[in-house]
Amino acid sequence: MTLPLHKHTKRPIDLGYGGEHHYFSVPALEEAGIGKVSRLPISLRIVLESVLRNCDGKRILPEHVEQLANWKPNAERHDEIPFTIGRIVLNCAAGIPLLGDLTAIRGAVMRMGYPAETVGPKVPVDMALDHTLTVDYHGRPDALRLNTELDIQRNEERYRFVKWAMQAYGGIRLFPPGAGILHQLNLELLAPGFLTKDGICYPDTLVGTDSHTCMIAGLGVVGWGVGGIEAEAAMLGQPVFFLTPDVVGVHVSNALKPGVTATDLVLHVTEMLRKAKVVGKFVEFFGEGVASLSLPDRATIANMAVEYGATIGYFPVDEQTCRYLRQTGRPEEKVRAVETLYRAQGCFGAARRGEVDYSQELELDLAEVVPSLAGPKRPQDRVPLDELKTRFTEVLHAPASGGGYGKQAPEPQSTPIAGGHSPRDGDVVIAAITSCTNTSNPGVMLAAGLVAKKAVALGLRTKPWVKTSLTPGSMVVSRYLEAAGLQAPLDALGFVVAGYSCATCVGASGPIDAELEKAIMDRDVVACAVLSGNRNFEARIHPAVRASFLASPPLVVAFALTGRIGVDLTTEPIGTGSDGSPVYLRDIWPSQEELAEAYEIAANPEFYRETYAEDIAARDPNWAKIPQASGSLYPWEDQSTYLKEPPFLAAGLSESSLQPIHGARVLAMLGDSVTTDHISPIGGIKNSSPAGIYLANLQVAPVDFNNYGARRMNHEVMVRGAFGNLRLRNLMVPDVEGGVTVHQPSGERMSIYDASVRYQEDDVPLIVIAGQEYGTGSARDWAAKATRLLGVRAVVASSFERIHRSNLVGMGVLPCQLPANVKAADLGLDGSETFDIVGVDDDARPRHPLTLLIHRSDGSTTEVPLVLRLDTPAELDYVRSGGIMPYLLSELISSSSAAAHA
């Protein structure tokens, strides 16, 4: 069917290669009198193109096009956007469970008599196995080989499932362990600039199963992270529905000063935008200063959009974009075609002030950015380098209730351990150059190599108690570091390549010295990590590390040399040279000329072409040895402790959640900034935890427990690990950290999992109560899946982070938001109360008003208004079905049945 909109907007375009092409012109809408499209933020124009092109008069209507074309910067938001994305990217942490869910849906469909092909990807999918490698070996020439071998050995069963999935589902391209980090691969290789289908060319768009998918917005691609359950819907051809967003424009002026890095810039932006409260909004950078930022610098800023709370931090396609595409080896004719298409769509180049309407405009003066770190517990807590010593001392002695560590001053003396070092507060025990955020940026990686080169030349060495590692996001990094002569000095300081994976950034830092760790734990030392990652939440990096600081790669090297945080590197020596003279940071920091000379070597397109032309899978014989299962359905093994068929289509989980809740108990009362790491840990499994006890009862040795990230295909492990973070603070047990609660009415203390089992046996519904920014952090859908499996019907919070709210909806858990003037901490709860949530039924509307009734032990009742944070009609449909998976199953059956009877 040819719609009038398509007739008016479909235009031919000469891309200079590949024959005849057409596109759907967004500017043509304005020519036809539909909206002032030329005033729209450029990111919204890209979304509008997708809505226009996919408008079919059935699922996507002309009204959707008209509503978005007429977007107003400060209108009340109630319209949903059906956004059909062009491709999907999967990491292994969420991607493998996604494939498990998909296989469960396929099994259900086949049991109903429909063919296996009913369930499979409808858009191109790329998957990277990038989250699993742990830095067990470091600082030695064979660290990469040994860590990779261990990775495959530990995860062989999961990888066997992945290999099966590759033959069972068409359209998935796999990057095996050692290929690199998904988002860096996306930037350097996967992103094509634009997509074509049936002779129609259109801007590249995507979603991915990792919160940092938004990094690709630095390349001018509209894409962001979603939970695995939402990505399943997109993979099966469903639009991604989201509420029409506000768009915050960030006006960029001037340029960075010499010596200031892209990392310093992104930490500045993260602090600024988190304060501006951009959660759930689009952020778009505009103004003359944008042109001064290289593409890798933009990608660094876009990467941390989730840390500042935005859906994306968008940089429009421009000359810098095209320059980067050429530098990374993309074909010249394709790069020219990118510019042609984006110019035709009116989407080439950042807007100047006054050219575009934004919901709000903020100022970013690049000249004001200074060298900084962020920490010790959150990425938005920026600390200027020259204030670090003072600020760390303050937080060290501040009370725990105020976010500090409550340490005495001065620190008492302690006996040295082997090696003669006595661990003390502020010791850096992990220094890691890690994460796509920074290893995708040649500027900061070359700076780290130059700092190492100068330090080695002056006779400096890494402190012996510091575990050092280098885990680049792609093999190209090694190519240009070696070509520039900078890998050897990094090796000399212990920054030997330990893997091409996320590693320390996702908590896979591996063990530190056992005697050192014991001394840290026994003496309650506030040990520190310095890493070039994007997250530093409590208990994420290592169990023995209580303070973690994000920093640029060259500063990571510097702190490995000092071995401690409590030093002012702007005025105090970093160490003593071989000639006995003090060496300062300024003595080893590279000049602009040195950086430019190294960059000339690194900016070689052949490094990218040659690296990505290789058969990466063929390089590793261990990968080839993993058995290849075949068939349309995976042969689930009852005895497996890694792989279980997901339970989310069971009858009890496929009923409408739009029902009143009566007589509920609170499973956990939590404060502000509770992360998905708190809700669903990714780290190691303790012997004494419910998950450890479960595995031990199945005769799994503790050494083989692996971690929660590796066990995500076993719901029995994951539900037992829910809310099990070592640093979780449940206000029902204020004197204890960890996954502990009080069962009511017995008053017994027990694990959150054990309490949930007792409540479910007694048919008692559960809720969780929390403060601001609930669910901040990664796109970890298990934080929602485990919540549902614990029997939690609703989460009542002061505010929700975007991705976790969507994940709760996808699992049929009701996100209920308190009014702005009501804080969870002010409700006067002690955990003995019972709760009703009333006013909800199947006729609920988006953002429906509800009432929370708090029944206290003294017989009184308090009423609190709530807003049901189901923001779109599509989200209501998901929850009516009990979640996205039952909804998708129903949709697939309906469409297959209709096709069979057509």
PDB file of C-alpha atoms in Angstrom, residues 175 178-180 185 188-189 328 473-480 482 500 604-617 619:
ATOM      1  CA  PHE A 175      32.366 -11.839  17.474  1.00  0.00           C
ATOM      2  CA  GLY A 178      39.011 -11.774  22.216  1.00  0.00           C
ATOM      3  CA  ALA A 179      37.482  -9.781  19.363  1.00  0.00           C
ATOM      4  CA  GLY A 180      36.920  -6.685  21.457  1.00  0.00           C
ATOM      5  CA  LEU A 185      33.570  -2.701  17.504  1.00  0.00           C
ATOM      6  CA  GLU A 188      35.250   1.106  14.430  1.00  0.00           C
ATOM      7  CA  LEU A 189      33.584  -1.511  12.237  1.00  0.00           C
ATOM      8  CA  THR A 328      38.908   3.595  10.333  1.00  0.00           C
ATOM      9  CA  GLY A 473      38.325  -2.582  23.417  1.00  0.00           C
ATOM     10  CA  SER A 474      39.805  -3.670  20.119  1.00  0.00           C
ATOM     11  CA  MET A 475      42.945  -5.222  18.709  1.00  0.00           C
ATOM     12  CA  VAL A 476      43.531  -2.069  16.665  1.00  0.00           C
ATOM     13  CA  VAL A 477      44.698  -0.343  19.860  1.00  0.00           C
ATOM     14  CA  SER A 478      47.574  -2.793  20.114  1.00  0.00           C
ATOM     15  CA  ARG A 479      48.445  -2.204  16.462  1.00  0.00           C
ATOM     16  CA  TYR A 480      48.906   1.538  16.867  1.00  0.00           C
ATOM     17  CA  GLU A 482      53.109  -1.043  18.970  1.00  0.00           C
ATOM     18  CA  TYR A 500      40.342  -7.480  24.648  1.00  0.00           C
ATOM     19  CA  ASN A 604      46.400   4.559   9.714  1.00  0.00           C
ATOM     20  CA  PRO A 605      43.301   3.072   8.055  1.00  0.00           C
ATOM     21  CA  GLU A 606      45.247  -0.097   7.247  1.00  0.00           C
ATOM     22  CA  PHE A 607      45.386  -0.974  10.948  1.00  0.00           C
ATOM     23  CA  TYR A 608      41.594  -1.216  10.908  1.00  0.00           C
ATOM     24  CA  ARG A 609      41.252  -2.914   7.521  1.00  0.00           C
ATOM     25  CA  GLU A 610      43.851  -5.566   8.289  1.00  0.00           C
ATOM     26  CA  THR A 611      42.583  -6.249  11.822  1.00  0.00           C
ATOM     27  CA  TYR A 612      38.966  -6.659  10.827  1.00  0.00           C
ATOM     28  CA  ALA A 613      39.761  -8.626   7.659  1.00  0.00           C
ATOM     29  CA  GLU A 614      41.118 -11.459   9.815  1.00  0.00           C
ATOM     30  CA  ASP A 615      39.047 -14.475  10.798  1.00  0.00           C
ATOM     31  CA  ILE A 616      39.118 -13.743  14.499  1.00  0.00           C
ATOM     32  CA  ALA A 617      37.469 -17.031  15.464  1.00  0.00           C
ATOM     33  CA  ARG A 619      42.900 -17.457  15.638  1.00  0.00           C
TER      34      ARG A 619
END
